[in-house]
Coordinates of C-alpha atoms and ligand atoms in Angstrom, one line a residue:
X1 CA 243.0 121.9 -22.9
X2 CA 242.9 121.6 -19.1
X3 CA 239.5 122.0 -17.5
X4 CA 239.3 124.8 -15.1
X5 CA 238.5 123.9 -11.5
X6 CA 236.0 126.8 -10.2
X7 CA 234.1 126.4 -6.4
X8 CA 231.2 124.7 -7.1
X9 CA 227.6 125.2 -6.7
X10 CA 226.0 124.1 -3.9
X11 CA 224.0 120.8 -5.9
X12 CA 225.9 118.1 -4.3
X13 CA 225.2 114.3 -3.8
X14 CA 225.9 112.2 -1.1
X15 CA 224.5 108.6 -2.1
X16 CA 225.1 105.1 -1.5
X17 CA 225.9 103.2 -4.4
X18 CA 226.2 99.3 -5.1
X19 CA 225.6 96.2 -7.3
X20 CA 227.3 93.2 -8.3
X21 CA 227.5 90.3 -11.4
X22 CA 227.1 86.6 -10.2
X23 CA 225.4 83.5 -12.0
X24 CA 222.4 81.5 -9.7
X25 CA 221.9 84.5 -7.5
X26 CA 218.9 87.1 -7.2
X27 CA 220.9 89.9 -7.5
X28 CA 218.4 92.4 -8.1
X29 CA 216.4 91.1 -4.8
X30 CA 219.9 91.2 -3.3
X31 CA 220.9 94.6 -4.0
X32 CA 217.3 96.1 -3.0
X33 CA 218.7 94.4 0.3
X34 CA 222.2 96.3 0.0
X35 CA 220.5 99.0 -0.3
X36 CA 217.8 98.8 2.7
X37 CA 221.7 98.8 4.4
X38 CA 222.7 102.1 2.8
X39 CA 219.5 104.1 3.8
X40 CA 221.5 106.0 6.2
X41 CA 223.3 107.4 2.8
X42 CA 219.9 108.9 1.1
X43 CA 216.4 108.5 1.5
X44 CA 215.1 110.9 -1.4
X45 CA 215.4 108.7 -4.0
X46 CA 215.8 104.8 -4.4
X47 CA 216.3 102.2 -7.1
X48 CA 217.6 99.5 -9.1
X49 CA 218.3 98.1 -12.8
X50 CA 219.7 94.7 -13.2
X51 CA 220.3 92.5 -16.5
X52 CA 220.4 91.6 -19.0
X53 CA 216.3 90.9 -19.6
X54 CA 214.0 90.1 -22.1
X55 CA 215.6 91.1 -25.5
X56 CA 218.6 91.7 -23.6
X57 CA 217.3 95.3 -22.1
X58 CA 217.8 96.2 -18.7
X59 CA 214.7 96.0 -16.1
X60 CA 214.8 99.5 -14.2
X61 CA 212.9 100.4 -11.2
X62 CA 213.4 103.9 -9.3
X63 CA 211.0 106.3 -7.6
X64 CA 210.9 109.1 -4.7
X65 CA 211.1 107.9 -1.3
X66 CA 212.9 105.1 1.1
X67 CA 213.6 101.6 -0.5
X68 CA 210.6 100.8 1.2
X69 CA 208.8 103.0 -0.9
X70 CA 209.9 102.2 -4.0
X71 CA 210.3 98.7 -3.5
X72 CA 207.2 97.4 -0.9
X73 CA 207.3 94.0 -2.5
X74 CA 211.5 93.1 -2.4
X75 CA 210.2 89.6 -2.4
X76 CA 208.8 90.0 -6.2
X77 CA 212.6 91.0 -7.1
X78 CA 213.5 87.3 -6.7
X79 CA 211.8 86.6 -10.1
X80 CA 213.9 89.1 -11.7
X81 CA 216.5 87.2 -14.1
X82 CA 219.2 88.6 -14.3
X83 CA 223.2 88.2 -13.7
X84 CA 223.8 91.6 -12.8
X85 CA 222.3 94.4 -11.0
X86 CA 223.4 97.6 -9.9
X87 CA 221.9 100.2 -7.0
X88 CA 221.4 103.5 -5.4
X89 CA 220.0 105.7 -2.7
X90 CA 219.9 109.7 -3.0
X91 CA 220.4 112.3 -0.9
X92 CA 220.9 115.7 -2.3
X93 CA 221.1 119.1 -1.5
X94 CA 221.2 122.4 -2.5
X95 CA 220.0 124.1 -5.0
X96 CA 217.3 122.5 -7.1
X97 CA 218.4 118.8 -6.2
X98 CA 215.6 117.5 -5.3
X99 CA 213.6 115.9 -8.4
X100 CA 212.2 112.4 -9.7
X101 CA 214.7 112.7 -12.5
X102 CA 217.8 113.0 -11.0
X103 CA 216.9 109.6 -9.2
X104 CA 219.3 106.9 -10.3
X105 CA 220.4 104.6 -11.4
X106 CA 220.5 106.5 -14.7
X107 CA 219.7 104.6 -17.9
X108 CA 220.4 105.7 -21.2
X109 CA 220.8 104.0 -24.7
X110 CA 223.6 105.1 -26.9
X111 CA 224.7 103.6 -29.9
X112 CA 226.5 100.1 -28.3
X113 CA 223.3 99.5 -26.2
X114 CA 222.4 100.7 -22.5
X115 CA 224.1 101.8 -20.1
X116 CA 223.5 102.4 -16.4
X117 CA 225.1 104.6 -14.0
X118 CA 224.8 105.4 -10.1
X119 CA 227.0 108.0 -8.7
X120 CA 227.8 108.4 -4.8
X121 CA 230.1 112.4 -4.9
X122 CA 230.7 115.6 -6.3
X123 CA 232.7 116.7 -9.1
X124 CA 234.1 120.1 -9.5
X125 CA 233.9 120.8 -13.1
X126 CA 230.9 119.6 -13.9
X127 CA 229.9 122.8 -14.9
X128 CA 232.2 123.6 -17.8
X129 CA 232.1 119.5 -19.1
X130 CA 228.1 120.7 -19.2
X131 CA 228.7 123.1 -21.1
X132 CA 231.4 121.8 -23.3
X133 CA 229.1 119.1 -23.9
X134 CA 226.1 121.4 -24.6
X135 CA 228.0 123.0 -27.0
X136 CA 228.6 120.2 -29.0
X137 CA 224.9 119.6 -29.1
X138 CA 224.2 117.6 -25.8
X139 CA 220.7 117.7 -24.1
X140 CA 220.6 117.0 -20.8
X141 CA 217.3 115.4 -18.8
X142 CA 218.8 116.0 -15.3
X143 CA 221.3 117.8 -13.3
X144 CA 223.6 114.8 -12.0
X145 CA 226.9 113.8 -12.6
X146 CA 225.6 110.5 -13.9
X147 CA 224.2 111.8 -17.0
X148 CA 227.4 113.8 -17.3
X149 CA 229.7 110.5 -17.1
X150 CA 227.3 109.1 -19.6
X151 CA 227.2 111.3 -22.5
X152 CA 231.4 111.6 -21.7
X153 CA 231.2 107.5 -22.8
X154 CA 229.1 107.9 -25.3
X155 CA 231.0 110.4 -27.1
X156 CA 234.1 108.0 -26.8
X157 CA 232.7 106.2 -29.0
X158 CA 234.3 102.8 -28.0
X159 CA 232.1 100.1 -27.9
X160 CA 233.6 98.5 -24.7
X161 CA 232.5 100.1 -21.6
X162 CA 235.8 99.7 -19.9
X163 CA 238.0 101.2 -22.1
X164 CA 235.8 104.0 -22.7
X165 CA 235.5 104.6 -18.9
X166 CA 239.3 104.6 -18.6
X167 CA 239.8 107.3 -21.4
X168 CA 237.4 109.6 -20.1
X169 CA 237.7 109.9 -16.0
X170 CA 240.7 111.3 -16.2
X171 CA 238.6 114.3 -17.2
X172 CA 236.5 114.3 -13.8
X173 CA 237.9 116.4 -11.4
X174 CA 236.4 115.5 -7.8
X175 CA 235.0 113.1 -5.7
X176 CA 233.1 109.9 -6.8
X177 CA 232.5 106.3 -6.7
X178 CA 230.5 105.2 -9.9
X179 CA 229.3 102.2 -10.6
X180 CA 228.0 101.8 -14.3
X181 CA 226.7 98.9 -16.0
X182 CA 226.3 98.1 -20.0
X183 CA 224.1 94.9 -19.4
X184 CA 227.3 92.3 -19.8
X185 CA 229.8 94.0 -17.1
X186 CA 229.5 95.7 -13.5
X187 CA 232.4 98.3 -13.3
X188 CA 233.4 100.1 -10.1
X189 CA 235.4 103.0 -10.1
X190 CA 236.6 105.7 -7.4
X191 CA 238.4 108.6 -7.9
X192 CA 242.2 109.1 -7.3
X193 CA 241.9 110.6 -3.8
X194 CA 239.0 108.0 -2.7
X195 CA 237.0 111.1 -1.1
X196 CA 234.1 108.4 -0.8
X197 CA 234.4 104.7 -0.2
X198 CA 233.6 101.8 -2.2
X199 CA 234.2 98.5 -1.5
X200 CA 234.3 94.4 -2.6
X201 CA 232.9 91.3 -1.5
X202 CA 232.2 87.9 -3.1
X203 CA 228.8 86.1 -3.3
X204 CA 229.0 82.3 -2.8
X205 CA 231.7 82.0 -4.4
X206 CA 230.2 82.2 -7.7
X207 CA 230.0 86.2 -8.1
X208 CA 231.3 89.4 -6.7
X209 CA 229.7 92.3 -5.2
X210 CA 230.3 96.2 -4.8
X211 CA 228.8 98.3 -2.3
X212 CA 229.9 102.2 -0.3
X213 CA 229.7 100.6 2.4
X214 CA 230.4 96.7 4.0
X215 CA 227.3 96.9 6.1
X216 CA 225.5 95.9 2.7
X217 CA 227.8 92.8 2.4
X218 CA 226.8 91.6 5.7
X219 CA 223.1 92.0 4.9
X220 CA 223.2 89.9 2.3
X221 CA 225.9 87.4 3.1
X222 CA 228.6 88.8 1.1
X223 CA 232.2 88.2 2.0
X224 CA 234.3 91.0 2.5
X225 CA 237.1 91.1 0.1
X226 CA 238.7 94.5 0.0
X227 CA 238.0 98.4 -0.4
X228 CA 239.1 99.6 -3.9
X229 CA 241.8 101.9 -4.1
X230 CA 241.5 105.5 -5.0
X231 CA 241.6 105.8 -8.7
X232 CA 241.1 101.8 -9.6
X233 CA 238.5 100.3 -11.5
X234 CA 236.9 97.2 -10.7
X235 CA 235.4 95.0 -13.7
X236 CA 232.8 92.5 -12.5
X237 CA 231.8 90.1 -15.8
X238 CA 231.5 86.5 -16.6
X239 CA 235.4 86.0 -16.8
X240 CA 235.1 86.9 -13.0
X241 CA 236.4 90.0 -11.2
X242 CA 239.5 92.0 -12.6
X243 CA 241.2 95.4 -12.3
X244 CA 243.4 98.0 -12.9
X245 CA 244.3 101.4 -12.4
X246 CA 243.1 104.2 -14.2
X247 CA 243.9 107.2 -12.4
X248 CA 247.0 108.2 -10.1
X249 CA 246.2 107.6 -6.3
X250 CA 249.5 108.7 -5.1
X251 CA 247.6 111.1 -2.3
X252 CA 244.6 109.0 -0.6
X253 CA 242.0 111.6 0.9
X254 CA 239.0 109.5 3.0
X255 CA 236.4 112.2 3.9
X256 CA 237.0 111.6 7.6
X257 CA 233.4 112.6 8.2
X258 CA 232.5 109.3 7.1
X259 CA 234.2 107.9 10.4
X260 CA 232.6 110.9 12.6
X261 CA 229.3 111.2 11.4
X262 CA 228.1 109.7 8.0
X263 CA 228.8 106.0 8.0
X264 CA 227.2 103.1 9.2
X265 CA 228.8 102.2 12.9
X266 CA 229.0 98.2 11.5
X267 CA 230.5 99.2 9.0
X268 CA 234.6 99.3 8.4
X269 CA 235.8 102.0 6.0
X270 CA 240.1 101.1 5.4
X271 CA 239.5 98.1 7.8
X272 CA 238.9 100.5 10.9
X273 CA 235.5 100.0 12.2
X274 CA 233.1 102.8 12.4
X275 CA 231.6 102.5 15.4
X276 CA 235.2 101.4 17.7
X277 CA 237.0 104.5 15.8
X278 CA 233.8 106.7 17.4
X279 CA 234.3 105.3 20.6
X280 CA 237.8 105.9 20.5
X281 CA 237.0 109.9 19.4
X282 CA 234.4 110.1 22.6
X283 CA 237.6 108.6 24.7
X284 CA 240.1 111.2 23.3
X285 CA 237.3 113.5 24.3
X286 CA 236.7 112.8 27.4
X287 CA 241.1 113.3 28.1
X288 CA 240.9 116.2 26.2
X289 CA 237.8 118.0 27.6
X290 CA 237.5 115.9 31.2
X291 CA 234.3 118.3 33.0
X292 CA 233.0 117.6 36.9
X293 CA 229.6 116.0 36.5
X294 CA 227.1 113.3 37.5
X295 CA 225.9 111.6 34.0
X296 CA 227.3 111.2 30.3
X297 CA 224.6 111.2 27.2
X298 CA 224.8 111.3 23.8
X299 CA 222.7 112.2 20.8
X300 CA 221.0 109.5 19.3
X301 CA 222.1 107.9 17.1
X302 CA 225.4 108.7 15.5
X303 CA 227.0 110.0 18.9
X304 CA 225.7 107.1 21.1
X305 CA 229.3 105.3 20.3
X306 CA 231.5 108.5 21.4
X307 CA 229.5 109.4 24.5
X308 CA 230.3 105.8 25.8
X309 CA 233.8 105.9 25.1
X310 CA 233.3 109.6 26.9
X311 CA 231.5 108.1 29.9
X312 CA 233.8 105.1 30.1
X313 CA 237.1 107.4 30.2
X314 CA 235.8 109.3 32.6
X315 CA 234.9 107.2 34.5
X316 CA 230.9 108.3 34.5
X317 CA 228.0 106.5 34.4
X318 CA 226.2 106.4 30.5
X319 CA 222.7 107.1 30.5
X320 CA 220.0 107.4 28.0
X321 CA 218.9 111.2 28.7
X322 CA 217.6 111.3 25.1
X323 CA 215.2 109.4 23.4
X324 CA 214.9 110.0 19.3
X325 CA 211.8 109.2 17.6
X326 CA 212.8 106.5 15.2
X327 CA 210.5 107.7 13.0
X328 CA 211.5 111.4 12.2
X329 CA 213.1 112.0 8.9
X330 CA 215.9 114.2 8.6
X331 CA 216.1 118.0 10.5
X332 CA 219.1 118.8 9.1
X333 CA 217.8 119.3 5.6
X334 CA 214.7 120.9 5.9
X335 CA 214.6 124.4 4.3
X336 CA 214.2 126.7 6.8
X337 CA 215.6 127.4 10.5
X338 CA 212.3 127.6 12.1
X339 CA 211.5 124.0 10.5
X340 CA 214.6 122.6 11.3
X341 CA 214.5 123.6 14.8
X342 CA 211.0 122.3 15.7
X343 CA 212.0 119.3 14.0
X344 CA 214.7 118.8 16.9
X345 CA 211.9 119.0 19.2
X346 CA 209.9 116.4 17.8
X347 CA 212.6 113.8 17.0
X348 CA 214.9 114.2 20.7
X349 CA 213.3 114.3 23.8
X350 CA 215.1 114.2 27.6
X351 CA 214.0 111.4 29.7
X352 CA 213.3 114.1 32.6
X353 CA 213.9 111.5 35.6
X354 CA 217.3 111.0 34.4
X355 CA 218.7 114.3 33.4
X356 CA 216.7 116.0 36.7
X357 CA 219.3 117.8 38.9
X358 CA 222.2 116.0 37.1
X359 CA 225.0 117.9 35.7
X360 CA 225.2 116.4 32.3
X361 CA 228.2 116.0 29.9
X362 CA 225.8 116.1 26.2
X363 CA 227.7 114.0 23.8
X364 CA 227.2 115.2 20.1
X365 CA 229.3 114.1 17.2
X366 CA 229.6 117.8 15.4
X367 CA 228.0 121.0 15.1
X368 CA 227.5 122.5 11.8
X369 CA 225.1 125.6 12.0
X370 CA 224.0 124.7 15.9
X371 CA 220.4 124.5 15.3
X372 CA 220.7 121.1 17.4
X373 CA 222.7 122.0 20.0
X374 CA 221.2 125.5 20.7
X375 CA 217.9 123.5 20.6
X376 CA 219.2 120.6 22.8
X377 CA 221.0 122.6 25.4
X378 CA 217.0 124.5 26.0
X379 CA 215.3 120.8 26.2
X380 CA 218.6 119.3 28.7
X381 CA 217.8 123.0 31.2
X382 CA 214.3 122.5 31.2
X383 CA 214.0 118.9 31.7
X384 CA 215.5 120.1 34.9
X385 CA 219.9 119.3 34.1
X386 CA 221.7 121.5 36.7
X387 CA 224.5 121.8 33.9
X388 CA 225.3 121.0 30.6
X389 CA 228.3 120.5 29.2
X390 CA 228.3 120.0 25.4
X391 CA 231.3 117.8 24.4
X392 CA 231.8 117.4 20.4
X393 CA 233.8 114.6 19.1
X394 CA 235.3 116.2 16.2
X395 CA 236.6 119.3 15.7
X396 CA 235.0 122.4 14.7
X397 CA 233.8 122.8 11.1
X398 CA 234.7 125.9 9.2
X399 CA 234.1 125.3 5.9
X400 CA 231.4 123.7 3.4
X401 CA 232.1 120.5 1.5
X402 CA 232.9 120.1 -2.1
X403 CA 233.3 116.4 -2.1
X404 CA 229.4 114.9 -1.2
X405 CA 229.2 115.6 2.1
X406 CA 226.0 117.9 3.0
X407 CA 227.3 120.8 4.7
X408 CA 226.1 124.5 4.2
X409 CA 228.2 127.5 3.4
X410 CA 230.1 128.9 5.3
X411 CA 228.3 131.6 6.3
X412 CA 226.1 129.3 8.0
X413 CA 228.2 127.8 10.4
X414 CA 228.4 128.4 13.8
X415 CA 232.2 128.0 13.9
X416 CA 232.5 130.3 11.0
X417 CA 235.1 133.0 11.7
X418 CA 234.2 132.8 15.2
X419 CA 236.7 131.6 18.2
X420 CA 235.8 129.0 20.3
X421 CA 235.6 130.6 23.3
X422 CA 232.3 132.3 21.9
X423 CA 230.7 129.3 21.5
X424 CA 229.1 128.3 24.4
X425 CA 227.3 131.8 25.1
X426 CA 226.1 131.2 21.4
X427 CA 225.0 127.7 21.8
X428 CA 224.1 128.1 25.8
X429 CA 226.1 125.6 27.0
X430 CA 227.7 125.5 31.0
X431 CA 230.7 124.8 29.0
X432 CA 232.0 123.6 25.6
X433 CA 234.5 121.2 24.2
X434 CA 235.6 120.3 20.7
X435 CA 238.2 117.6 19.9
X436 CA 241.6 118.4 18.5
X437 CA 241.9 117.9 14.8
X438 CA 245.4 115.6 16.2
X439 CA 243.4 113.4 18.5
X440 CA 240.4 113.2 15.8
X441 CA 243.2 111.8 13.3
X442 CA 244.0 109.7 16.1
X443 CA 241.4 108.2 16.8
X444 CA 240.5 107.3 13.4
X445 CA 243.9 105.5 13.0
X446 CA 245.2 106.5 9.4
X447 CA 247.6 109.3 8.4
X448 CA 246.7 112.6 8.8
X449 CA 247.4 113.1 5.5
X450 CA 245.4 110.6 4.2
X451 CA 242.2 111.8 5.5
X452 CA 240.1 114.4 3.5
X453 CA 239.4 117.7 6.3
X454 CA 238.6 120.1 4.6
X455 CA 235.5 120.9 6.3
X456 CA 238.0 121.5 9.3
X457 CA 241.4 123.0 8.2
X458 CA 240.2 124.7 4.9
X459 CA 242.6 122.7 3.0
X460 CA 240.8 121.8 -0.1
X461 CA 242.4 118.8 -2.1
X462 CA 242.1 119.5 -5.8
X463 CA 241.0 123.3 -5.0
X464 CA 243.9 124.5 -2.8
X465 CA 246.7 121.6 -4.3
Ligands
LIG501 P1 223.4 121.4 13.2 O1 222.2 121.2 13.9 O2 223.3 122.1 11.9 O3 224.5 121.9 14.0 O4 223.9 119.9 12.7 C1 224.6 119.1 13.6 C2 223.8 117.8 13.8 O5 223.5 117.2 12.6 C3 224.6 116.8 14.6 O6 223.7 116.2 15.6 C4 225.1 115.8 13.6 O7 225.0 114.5 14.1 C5 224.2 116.0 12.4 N1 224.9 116.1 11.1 C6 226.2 116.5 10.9 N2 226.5 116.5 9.6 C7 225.4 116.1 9.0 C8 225.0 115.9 7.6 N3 225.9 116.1 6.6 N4 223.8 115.5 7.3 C9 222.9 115.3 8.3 N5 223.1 115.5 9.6 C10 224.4 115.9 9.9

């Protein structure tokens, strides 16, 4: 029977997964390192299991909070001995997400041993495997994909992890990159589009190393191999590093939100770098949306890259006209609009003796409901700007994401069934540019058509295909 593809809820994941297999190395001390790298990805939940230990079971650690949190002694994880370790960082949203048991990585026992699994995406028919699953007796202790994945192996009933993950992802319909651990092999996997990325390095020469993003590998001295493909699997084990494909990747779909706003600018994602393909968007910008005015600034930190490739095509001086308050969690997550808008105002603030009498160009890398730029546009007048121009370096979004990307229904959007040409009266700005879905695909360097927008041209892959 084929499993039905309904919209999803709105209990999504958008992680950072990674771990690796070596021999002589302190992996478990090096992935808490990967994953310090992947913060940016999730800061609800942290943690780490590596193995094989005492009696051949797998250490585990995970708690709420930063990596910092969970792990405030990373030195003690050098005496952890073990040959392979595996990691993750959580962000989730919507509703009922947010728990201590839905931190990862997951570990369960089934009849061949443990297993572990950490999951960066979002499938689409979770829902109905649930409940398939359920039917035949299942109990599930938390609401991720993870456990999901799990009891799909188990059921399988082959004792070798690889073969039993290659028989059952072809059920998964959606985005992920897994990585899932038995104690004797690390195995990577992504899904056929490649929605989210996941890629390989080598350690010393004597293991290899998996991570969603190659800023890990650089914090740890990694080398850079390759990303996986969509739909390949990875194996990591004491033969070495081997793979093969186990779904059809014949229609690659990067989430090209991972190049606007959700990456880490060192990293590269398909060998484009982050932050050169966001300077590249601010400079398609700045053609595409050129404005009359004195100073360029962007909104710290994911738009710093764009406004400079704004400033320097037009030929305008950059300046710093906003300072962000390092120490701010997230505004975009918090539950309610009144919360999320005085949480602008506590983590930007204009540098008054910059923006004072300036016409300003205000560099932001997306809006999504327009809580910040509403907000920012008030701070820029009344630190004295003349003007503000708001100049977005990706198009506008009109839809919510199914793939792991945290953006709300549409309902909430400001771009939702609403022309352009309305927003700057709603948002308050002198004047407003967005940047063409062609020149976003542009910039970024790949085919159009293998990019994942969904969130701008309502083209859902799997939903609309
Ligand atoms: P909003 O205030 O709802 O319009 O959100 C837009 C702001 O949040 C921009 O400054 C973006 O840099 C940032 N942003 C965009 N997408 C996300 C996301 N998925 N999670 C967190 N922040 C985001």
């Amino acid at each position: 029977m084929d499993d039905e593809i309904i919209l999803p809820g709105r209990l999504s994941e958008a992680c950072g997964v990674c771990g690796g297999f070596a021999d002589d190395q302190p992996l478990a001390f090096l992935t808490c390192f990967s994953l310090y790298a992947l913060q940016h990805r999730g800061q609800e939940s942290a943690g780490i299991v590596a193995g094989p230990g005492e009696g051949r079971k797998m250490w585990l650690k995970k708690g709420m909070g930063l990596v910092s949190d969970v792990f405030p002694d990373s030195a003690d994880l050098k005496g952890i001995v073990c040959r392979l370790a595996v990691g993750h960082v959580r962000y989730s949203y919507g509703e009922g997400g947010r728990s201590p048991e839905n931190s990862q990585p997951l570990k369960l026992r089934y009849r061949h041993g443990e297993l572990a699994v950490a999951h960066n995406g979002h499938l689409l028919n979770s829902a109905e495997l649930r409940e398939e699953l359920e039917r035949q007796g299942a109990i599930f202790q938390t609401d991720t994909d993870s456990e999901l994945l799990a009891h799909m192996v188990a059921r399988q009933g082959s004792s070798n992890l690889e073969e039993a993950l290659a028989d059952v992802v072809p059920r998964l319909k959606g985005a992920f990159a897994f990585i899932v651990t038995d104690g004797h092999k690390v195995i990577g996997l992504r899904d056929g589009y490649g929605f989210r990325p996941l890629s390989l390095a080598s350690i010393d020469g004597d293991g290899y190393f998996m991570a969603s993003e190659t800023c890990a590998f650089d914090t740890i001295g990694a080398r850079f191999i390759r990303d996986l493909e969509p739909g390949e699997m990875v194996v990591l084990d004491e033969e070495g590093m081997h793979s093969r494909r186990v779904l059809d990747n014949s229609c690659p779909k990067l989430c090209v939100f991972e190049y606007i706003y959700f990456a880490r600018p060192d990293s590269n994602l398909q060998g484009r770098n982050v932050h050169l393909v966001r300077r590249e968007l601010g400079r398609q910008l700045a053609r595409e949306h050129p404005v009359k005015a004195d100073i360029v600034s962007g909104v710290p930190d994911s738009s710093i890259a764009a406004a400079s490739g704004f400033a320097e095509e037009a030929g305008l001086p950059y300046e710093m006209g906003l300072v962000k308050n390092r120490y701010i969690g997230r505004t975009f997550i918090k539950p309610t609009q009144k919360m999320r808008e005085e949480g602008v105002d506590i983590k930007l603030n204009p540098v008054r003796k910059i923006v004072e009498g300036k016409r300003v160009v205000l560099v932001d890398d997306s809006i999504v409901r327009g809580t910040t730029s509403v907000k920012l546009i008030k701070i820029m007048r009344r630190a004295g700007a003349s003007e503000v121009h708001l100049r977005i370096s990706s198009p506008p979004v009109k839809g919510s994401c199914f793939y792991g990307i945290d953006i709300p229904d549409a309902r909430d959007l400001i771009a939702y069934n609403r022309p352009v040409e309305e927003i700057p009266s709603v948002t308050g700005a002198d004047s407003v540019g967005y940047l063409s879905m062609e020149r976003t695909v542009e910039a970024v360097g790949l085919p159009a058509v293998e990019l994942c927008r969904a969130c701008f041209t309502g083209d859902y892959p799997l939903i609309n295909d």
